[in-house]
Amino acid sequence: MLDWRSLPVRLAATLAAGLPPDSRCMMHLAGQKLPEKTLMDAAAVDALHRIEWRLIGCPGSRPPDSILAALTDPDTGGTGNVQSFDSPEDFEAALAAMKGG
């Protein structure tokens, strides 16, 4: 991988000028975590879910969760019971404990 900090400024600017908007560099410069197409797709699915909920859903029920919010906001991401392990042995021990063994 090319270290852009070691390049002359004019060359780095020339190389960056031709990047598409959904490249990792351009998304980082724009402050985006996901490509725009993914965000638009999630917004469209959210709109369809809301329409379906209004037409078919029960009047007292909760509206559907937003996919766009789950993708963009880490607080609503639904990572409630995600665990990580430092070694395969830790994972196997937790799996055995979960299975009751």
Short mmCIF file of N, CA and C in Angstrom, two decimals:
data_model
loop_
_atom_site.label_atom_id
_atom_site.label_comp_id
_atom_site.label_asym_id
_atom_site.label_seq_id
_atom_site.Cartn_x
_atom_site.Cartn_y
_atom_site.Cartn_z
N MET A 1 0.84 -1.17 0.00
CA MET A 1 0.00 0.00 0.00
C MET A 1 0.89 1.24 0.00
N LEU A 2 0.48 2.22 -0.73
CA LEU A 2 1.25 3.46 -0.88
C LEU A 2 0.98 4.39 0.30
N ASP A 3 2.03 4.88 0.93
CA ASP A 3 1.87 5.85 2.01
C ASP A 3 1.76 7.24 1.40
N TRP A 4 0.55 7.79 1.43
CA TRP A 4 0.32 9.07 0.76
C TRP A 4 1.05 10.22 1.44
N ARG A 5 1.42 10.06 2.70
CA ARG A 5 2.15 11.13 3.40
C ARG A 5 3.57 11.29 2.86
N SER A 6 4.10 10.25 2.23
CA SER A 6 5.46 10.33 1.70
C SER A 6 5.49 10.93 0.29
N LEU A 7 4.33 11.13 -0.32
CA LEU A 7 4.26 11.69 -1.67
C LEU A 7 4.32 13.21 -1.65
N PRO A 8 4.80 13.82 -2.71
CA PRO A 8 4.69 15.27 -2.82
C PRO A 8 3.22 15.67 -2.87
N VAL A 9 2.91 16.86 -2.38
CA VAL A 9 1.52 17.30 -2.25
C VAL A 9 0.81 17.32 -3.61
N ARG A 10 1.48 17.81 -4.63
CA ARG A 10 0.83 17.88 -5.96
C ARG A 10 0.48 16.50 -6.49
N LEU A 11 1.38 15.53 -6.30
CA LEU A 11 1.10 14.18 -6.77
C LEU A 11 -0.04 13.55 -5.97
N ALA A 12 -0.05 13.75 -4.66
CA ALA A 12 -1.14 13.20 -3.83
C ALA A 12 -2.48 13.81 -4.24
N ALA A 13 -2.50 15.12 -4.51
CA ALA A 13 -3.74 15.78 -4.94
C ALA A 13 -4.19 15.27 -6.30
N THR A 14 -3.25 15.06 -7.20
CA THR A 14 -3.58 14.55 -8.54
C THR A 14 -4.16 13.15 -8.45
N LEU A 15 -3.57 12.30 -7.62
CA LEU A 15 -4.08 10.94 -7.47
C LEU A 15 -5.46 10.92 -6.81
N ALA A 16 -5.67 11.81 -5.83
CA ALA A 16 -6.95 11.84 -5.12
C ALA A 16 -8.07 12.44 -5.96
N ALA A 17 -7.73 13.27 -6.93
CA ALA A 17 -8.76 13.94 -7.74
C ALA A 17 -9.56 12.95 -8.57
N GLY A 18 -8.99 11.83 -8.95
CA GLY A 18 -9.70 10.89 -9.79
C GLY A 18 -10.45 9.81 -9.04
N LEU A 19 -10.47 9.89 -7.71
CA LEU A 19 -11.14 8.84 -6.93
C LEU A 19 -12.66 9.01 -6.99
N PRO A 20 -13.38 7.90 -7.07
CA PRO A 20 -14.83 7.99 -7.05
C PRO A 20 -15.34 8.37 -5.65
N PRO A 21 -16.54 8.92 -5.54
CA PRO A 21 -17.04 9.36 -4.24
C PRO A 21 -17.23 8.23 -3.23
N ASP A 22 -17.37 6.98 -3.70
CA ASP A 22 -17.57 5.89 -2.76
C ASP A 22 -16.28 5.15 -2.43
N SER A 23 -15.13 5.72 -2.79
CA SER A 23 -13.86 5.12 -2.40
C SER A 23 -13.62 5.38 -0.91
N ARG A 24 -12.81 4.55 -0.28
CA ARG A 24 -12.59 4.68 1.16
C ARG A 24 -11.98 6.05 1.51
N CYS A 25 -11.08 6.54 0.67
CA CYS A 25 -10.43 7.83 0.96
C CYS A 25 -11.44 8.98 0.90
N MET A 26 -12.25 8.99 -0.15
CA MET A 26 -13.23 10.08 -0.30
C MET A 26 -14.31 9.99 0.78
N MET A 27 -14.71 8.78 1.15
CA MET A 27 -15.70 8.64 2.21
C MET A 27 -15.12 9.12 3.54
N HIS A 28 -13.84 8.83 3.78
CA HIS A 28 -13.19 9.29 5.01
C HIS A 28 -13.12 10.82 5.03
N LEU A 29 -12.79 11.42 3.91
CA LEU A 29 -12.73 12.89 3.84
C LEU A 29 -14.10 13.51 4.07
N ALA A 30 -15.16 12.85 3.60
CA ALA A 30 -16.52 13.37 3.76
C ALA A 30 -17.11 13.02 5.12
N GLY A 31 -16.40 12.21 5.89
CA GLY A 31 -16.90 11.81 7.20
C GLY A 31 -17.96 10.72 7.15
N GLN A 32 -18.01 9.96 6.08
CA GLN A 32 -18.99 8.89 5.93
C GLN A 32 -18.37 7.56 6.33
N LYS A 33 -19.20 6.69 6.89
CA LYS A 33 -18.75 5.35 7.24
C LYS A 33 -19.22 4.33 6.20
N LEU A 34 -20.33 4.63 5.52
CA LEU A 34 -20.92 3.71 4.55
C LEU A 34 -21.09 4.41 3.21
N PRO A 35 -21.09 3.65 2.12
CA PRO A 35 -21.33 4.26 0.81
C PRO A 35 -22.74 4.88 0.73
N GLU A 36 -22.87 5.89 -0.08
CA GLU A 36 -24.14 6.59 -0.21
C GLU A 36 -25.25 5.67 -0.70
N LYS A 37 -24.92 4.74 -1.59
CA LYS A 37 -25.92 3.81 -2.10
C LYS A 37 -26.49 2.95 -0.98
N THR A 38 -25.65 2.51 -0.07
CA THR A 38 -26.11 1.71 1.06
C THR A 38 -27.05 2.51 1.95
N LEU A 39 -26.71 3.78 2.19
CA LEU A 39 -27.57 4.64 3.00
C LEU A 39 -28.91 4.88 2.32
N MET A 40 -28.89 5.09 1.01
CA MET A 40 -30.14 5.30 0.26
C MET A 40 -30.99 4.04 0.27
N ASP A 41 -30.37 2.88 0.10
CA ASP A 41 -31.10 1.61 0.14
C ASP A 41 -31.75 1.41 1.51
N ALA A 42 -31.02 1.70 2.58
CA ALA A 42 -31.56 1.54 3.92
C ALA A 42 -32.72 2.51 4.16
N ALA A 43 -32.61 3.74 3.65
CA ALA A 43 -33.71 4.69 3.80
C ALA A 43 -34.95 4.23 3.04
N ALA A 44 -34.76 3.65 1.86
CA ALA A 44 -35.89 3.14 1.08
C ALA A 44 -36.57 1.98 1.80
N VAL A 45 -35.79 1.08 2.35
CA VAL A 45 -36.36 -0.06 3.09
C VAL A 45 -37.10 0.44 4.32
N ASP A 46 -36.54 1.43 5.02
CA ASP A 46 -37.23 2.00 6.18
C ASP A 46 -38.57 2.59 5.78
N ALA A 47 -38.60 3.31 4.66
CA ALA A 47 -39.86 3.91 4.20
C ALA A 47 -40.89 2.83 3.88
N LEU A 48 -40.47 1.76 3.22
CA LEU A 48 -41.39 0.66 2.91
C LEU A 48 -41.89 -0.02 4.18
N HIS A 49 -41.02 -0.18 5.16
CA HIS A 49 -41.45 -0.78 6.43
C HIS A 49 -42.47 0.09 7.13
N ARG A 50 -42.27 1.41 7.11
CA ARG A 50 -43.23 2.32 7.75
C ARG A 50 -44.57 2.29 7.04
N ILE A 51 -44.55 2.26 5.71
CA ILE A 51 -45.80 2.19 4.96
C ILE A 51 -46.54 0.90 5.28
N GLU A 52 -45.82 -0.20 5.28
CA GLU A 52 -46.45 -1.49 5.60
C GLU A 52 -46.99 -1.49 7.02
N TRP A 53 -46.25 -0.92 7.96
CA TRP A 53 -46.69 -0.87 9.35
C TRP A 53 -47.97 -0.05 9.48
N ARG A 54 -48.04 1.06 8.74
CA ARG A 54 -49.25 1.90 8.82
C ARG A 54 -50.46 1.22 8.18
N LEU A 55 -50.23 0.48 7.10
CA LEU A 55 -51.34 -0.17 6.42
C LEU A 55 -51.78 -1.45 7.11
N ILE A 56 -50.84 -2.25 7.59
CA ILE A 56 -51.16 -3.58 8.11
C ILE A 56 -50.98 -3.65 9.62
N GLY A 57 -50.09 -2.84 10.17
CA GLY A 57 -49.73 -2.96 11.58
C GLY A 57 -50.88 -2.68 12.51
N CYS A 58 -50.73 -3.17 13.71
CA CYS A 58 -51.75 -2.95 14.74
C CYS A 58 -51.65 -1.51 15.24
N PRO A 59 -52.79 -0.89 15.57
CA PRO A 59 -52.76 0.51 16.02
C PRO A 59 -51.92 0.75 17.27
N GLY A 60 -51.90 -0.19 18.19
CA GLY A 60 -51.15 0.00 19.42
C GLY A 60 -49.74 -0.55 19.39
N SER A 61 -49.31 -1.08 18.24
CA SER A 61 -47.99 -1.70 18.19
C SER A 61 -46.90 -0.65 17.98
N ARG A 62 -45.70 -1.07 18.25
CA ARG A 62 -44.53 -0.20 18.11
C ARG A 62 -44.11 -0.14 16.65
N PRO A 63 -43.71 1.03 16.14
CA PRO A 63 -43.26 1.09 14.74
C PRO A 63 -41.99 0.27 14.54
N PRO A 64 -41.72 -0.15 13.31
CA PRO A 64 -40.53 -0.98 13.07
C PRO A 64 -39.24 -0.20 13.32
N ASP A 65 -38.21 -0.92 13.74
CA ASP A 65 -36.91 -0.30 13.98
C ASP A 65 -36.31 0.17 12.67
N SER A 66 -35.60 1.26 12.72
CA SER A 66 -34.98 1.83 11.53
C SER A 66 -33.67 1.14 11.20
N ILE A 67 -33.54 0.67 9.99
CA ILE A 67 -32.30 0.06 9.53
C ILE A 67 -31.23 1.13 9.35
N LEU A 68 -31.63 2.28 8.83
CA LEU A 68 -30.69 3.38 8.63
C LEU A 68 -30.10 3.84 9.96
N ALA A 69 -30.93 3.94 10.99
CA ALA A 69 -30.42 4.34 12.30
C ALA A 69 -29.47 3.29 12.86
N ALA A 70 -29.77 2.02 12.63
CA ALA A 70 -28.89 0.96 13.12
C ALA A 70 -27.54 0.99 12.41
N LEU A 71 -27.53 1.39 11.13
CA LEU A 71 -26.28 1.45 10.39
C LEU A 71 -25.44 2.67 10.76
N THR A 72 -26.09 3.79 11.06
CA THR A 72 -25.36 5.03 11.26
C THR A 72 -25.13 5.39 12.71
N ASP A 73 -26.00 4.94 13.62
CA ASP A 73 -25.88 5.31 15.02
C ASP A 73 -25.43 4.10 15.83
N PRO A 74 -24.25 4.15 16.43
CA PRO A 74 -23.77 2.98 17.17
C PRO A 74 -24.61 2.66 18.41
N ASP A 75 -25.36 3.63 18.94
CA ASP A 75 -26.18 3.38 20.13
C ASP A 75 -27.40 2.53 19.83
N THR A 76 -27.89 2.56 18.57
CA THR A 76 -29.08 1.79 18.21
C THR A 76 -28.74 0.56 17.41
N GLY A 77 -27.49 0.17 17.39
CA GLY A 77 -27.05 -0.91 16.54
C GLY A 77 -27.47 -2.30 16.94
N GLY A 78 -28.09 -2.48 18.08
CA GLY A 78 -28.55 -3.80 18.48
C GLY A 78 -27.41 -4.78 18.77
N THR A 79 -26.38 -4.30 19.41
CA THR A 79 -25.24 -5.18 19.74
C THR A 79 -25.35 -5.65 21.18
N GLY A 80 -26.56 -5.89 21.64
CA GLY A 80 -26.83 -6.19 23.04
C GLY A 80 -26.00 -7.30 23.64
N ASN A 81 -25.97 -8.49 23.07
CA ASN A 81 -25.29 -9.61 23.70
C ASN A 81 -24.13 -10.14 22.86
N VAL A 82 -23.40 -9.25 22.23
CA VAL A 82 -22.24 -9.65 21.45
C VAL A 82 -21.05 -9.81 22.39
N GLN A 83 -20.35 -10.93 22.25
CA GLN A 83 -19.18 -11.18 23.07
C GLN A 83 -17.97 -11.36 22.18
N SER A 84 -16.81 -11.03 22.71
CA SER A 84 -15.56 -11.31 22.00
C SER A 84 -14.66 -12.13 22.93
N PHE A 85 -13.77 -12.87 22.31
CA PHE A 85 -12.89 -13.77 23.06
C PHE A 85 -11.45 -13.55 22.65
N ASP A 86 -10.54 -13.73 23.60
CA ASP A 86 -9.12 -13.52 23.34
C ASP A 86 -8.45 -14.73 22.71
N SER A 87 -9.05 -15.89 22.87
CA SER A 87 -8.43 -17.09 22.33
C SER A 87 -9.51 -18.10 21.95
N PRO A 88 -9.17 -19.06 21.11
CA PRO A 88 -10.14 -20.11 20.78
C PRO A 88 -10.55 -20.93 22.00
N GLU A 89 -9.65 -21.08 22.95
CA GLU A 89 -9.97 -21.84 24.15
C GLU A 89 -11.05 -21.13 24.97
N ASP A 90 -10.97 -19.79 25.06
CA ASP A 90 -11.99 -19.03 25.77
C ASP A 90 -13.35 -19.19 25.09
N PHE A 91 -13.35 -19.17 23.76
CA PHE A 91 -14.58 -19.35 23.02
C PHE A 91 -15.19 -20.73 23.28
N GLU A 92 -14.35 -21.76 23.20
CA GLU A 92 -14.83 -23.13 23.42
C GLU A 92 -15.38 -23.28 24.85
N ALA A 93 -14.74 -22.67 25.83
CA ALA A 93 -15.21 -22.75 27.21
C ALA A 93 -16.55 -22.06 27.36
N ALA A 94 -16.72 -20.90 26.74
CA ALA A 94 -18.00 -20.18 26.81
C ALA A 94 -19.09 -20.94 26.09
N LEU A 95 -18.76 -21.56 24.95
CA LEU A 95 -19.73 -22.35 24.20
C LEU A 95 -20.18 -23.56 25.02
N ALA A 96 -19.23 -24.22 25.68
CA ALA A 96 -19.57 -25.37 26.52
C ALA A 96 -20.44 -24.95 27.69
N ALA A 97 -20.14 -23.78 28.30
CA ALA A 97 -20.95 -23.29 29.41
C ALA A 97 -22.36 -22.94 28.95
N MET A 98 -22.48 -22.40 27.73
CA MET A 98 -23.79 -22.04 27.21
C MET A 98 -24.63 -23.28 26.92
N LYS A 99 -23.97 -24.34 26.45
CA LYS A 99 -24.67 -25.58 26.16
C LYS A 99 -24.97 -26.37 27.41
N GLY A 100 -24.38 -25.97 28.53
CA GLY A 100 -24.63 -26.65 29.80
C GLY A 100 -23.65 -27.77 30.07
N GLY A 101 -22.49 -27.70 29.46
CA GLY A 101 -21.54 -28.80 29.64
C GLY A 101 -20.29 -28.46 30.34
#
